[in-house]
Tab-separated table of C-alpha atoms in Angstrom:
chain	number	residue	atom	x	y	z
A	24	MET	CA	105.151	95.119	112.959
A	25	SER	CA	103.624	91.861	114.132
A	26	VAL	CA	100.919	92.092	111.456
A	27	VAL	CA	103.679	92.274	108.741
A	28	LEU	CA	105.547	89.265	110.275
A	29	VAL	CA	102.356	87.286	110.391
A	30	GLY	CA	101.516	88.370	106.746
A	31	PHE	CA	105.077	87.345	105.775
A	32	LEU	CA	104.588	83.929	107.500
A	33	LEU	CA	101.208	83.276	105.707
A	34	VAL	CA	102.439	84.327	102.276
A	35	GLY	CA	106.102	83.229	102.132
A	36	VAL	CA	107.102	80.550	104.616
A	37	PHE	CA	103.934	78.218	104.849
A	38	PRO	CA	103.374	78.015	101.132
A	39	THR	CA	107.124	77.378	100.478
A	40	ARG	CA	107.096	74.510	103.083
A	41	ALA	CA	104.207	73.076	101.284
A	42	TRP	CA	105.819	73.426	97.889
A	43	LEU	CA	108.986	71.692	99.075
A	44	ALA	CA	106.964	68.734	100.618
A	45	GLN	CA	105.106	68.401	97.256
A	46	ARG	CA	108.287	68.484	95.291
A	47	ASP	CA	109.767	65.746	97.472
A	48	GLU	CA	106.618	63.623	97.066
A	49	LEU	CA	106.579	64.191	93.305
A	50	SER	CA	110.224	63.122	93.174
A	51	ALA	CA	109.432	59.971	95.223
A	52	ARG	CA	106.557	59.164	92.730
A	53	HIS	CA	108.709	59.512	89.730
A	54	GLU	CA	111.175	57.083	91.146
A	55	GLU	CA	108.409	54.631	92.051
A	56	LEU	CA	107.012	55.152	88.536
A	57	ALA	CA	110.350	54.274	86.963
A	58	ALA	CA	110.797	51.078	89.043
A	59	LEU	CA	107.305	49.863	88.084
A	60	GLU	CA	107.936	50.607	84.449
A	61	GLN	CA	111.182	48.478	84.705
A	62	GLU	CA	109.151	45.730	86.400
A	63	GLN	CA	106.390	45.910	83.675
A	64	ASP	CA	109.068	45.750	80.963
A	65	ALA	CA	110.577	42.531	82.666
A	66	ILE	CA	107.103	40.929	82.868
A	67	GLU	CA	106.599	41.778	79.252
A	68	GLU	CA	109.798	40.045	78.329
A	69	GLN	CA	108.865	37.018	80.330
A	70	VAL	CA	105.467	36.800	78.543
A	71	GLU	CA	107.202	36.828	75.257
A	72	ARG	CA	109.577	34.076	76.369
A	73	LEU	CA	106.797	31.995	77.830
A	74	GLN	CA	105.143	32.027	74.288
A	75	THR	CA	108.127	30.006	72.782
A	76	GLN	CA	108.346	26.183	72.515
A	77	GLU	CA	111.839	26.252	73.893
A	78	GLU	CA	110.936	28.068	77.056
A	79	ILE	CA	108.036	25.910	77.710
A	80	GLU	CA	110.192	22.723	77.316
A	81	ARG	CA	112.810	24.268	79.412
A	82	ILE	CA	110.376	24.841	82.148
A	83	ALA	CA	108.738	21.439	81.810
A	84	ARG	CA	112.169	19.763	82.022
A	85	GLU	CA	113.570	21.721	85.023
A	86	GLU	CA	110.509	22.557	87.092
A	87	TYR	CA	108.551	19.374	86.410
A	88	GLY	CA	111.057	16.665	85.478
A	89	MET	CA	109.326	15.799	82.143
A	90	THR	CA	111.258	14.019	79.301
A	91	ARG	CA	110.522	13.431	75.712
A	92	GLU	CA	109.051	10.017	74.721
A	93	ASP	CA	112.356	8.598	73.482
A	94	GLU	CA	114.388	9.854	76.630
A	95	THR	CA	114.786	7.963	79.945
A	96	ALA	CA	114.946	10.121	83.036
A	97	PHE	CA	117.390	9.355	85.981
A	98	ARG	CA	117.261	10.778	89.438
A	99	MET	CA	120.302	10.778	91.823
A	100	LEU	CA	119.419	9.992	95.389
A	101	PRO	CA	121.484	11.564	98.130
A	102	GLY	CA	124.237	9.515	99.620
A	103	ALA	CA	124.051	7.692	102.957
A	104	VAL	CA	124.696	9.911	105.889
A	105	ALA	CA	127.916	8.986	107.854
A	106	PRO	CA	127.148	7.451	111.371
A	107	VAL	CA	127.560	9.870	114.224
A	108	ASP	CA	130.134	9.027	116.770
A	109	LEU	CA	129.524	10.545	120.250
A	110	PRO	CA	131.335	9.894	123.601
A	111	ASP	CA	129.732	7.302	125.803
A	112	THR	CA	129.522	9.878	128.681
A	113	TRP	CA	126.644	11.817	129.961
A	114	PRO	CA	124.625	13.688	128.256
A	115	PHE	CA	125.349	11.621	125.133
A	116	THR	CA	124.412	8.290	126.555
A	117	GLY	CA	122.047	6.648	124.236
A	118	THR	CA	122.031	9.454	121.765
A	119	ASP	CA	124.439	7.665	119.629
A	120	ASP	CA	121.966	4.818	118.952
A	121	TRP	CA	119.112	7.316	118.350
A	122	LEU	CA	120.988	9.235	115.767
A	123	ASN	CA	122.367	6.232	113.914
A	124	ARG	CA	118.948	4.492	113.231
């Protein structure tokens, strides 16, 4: 009887567990492949866009602040910071002067 049970385990249960694990692994790899294919498609679209003059000009303007020869660039500076008003009691003594330099 125990020989039959061991034989059943060797022939039926252990290979089935391995098959289920391989099936799960294969499913995970298919999902990973699909994600990588989507990423590759996005990169190929970006490469196509980067080969157009419009995209090159857009990047030059937005990321590098470049202008055409007949244009004038203006930069907006941040506004002045409002002075800090702290109480004249400890632990704020002297901190007011230090923050409002």
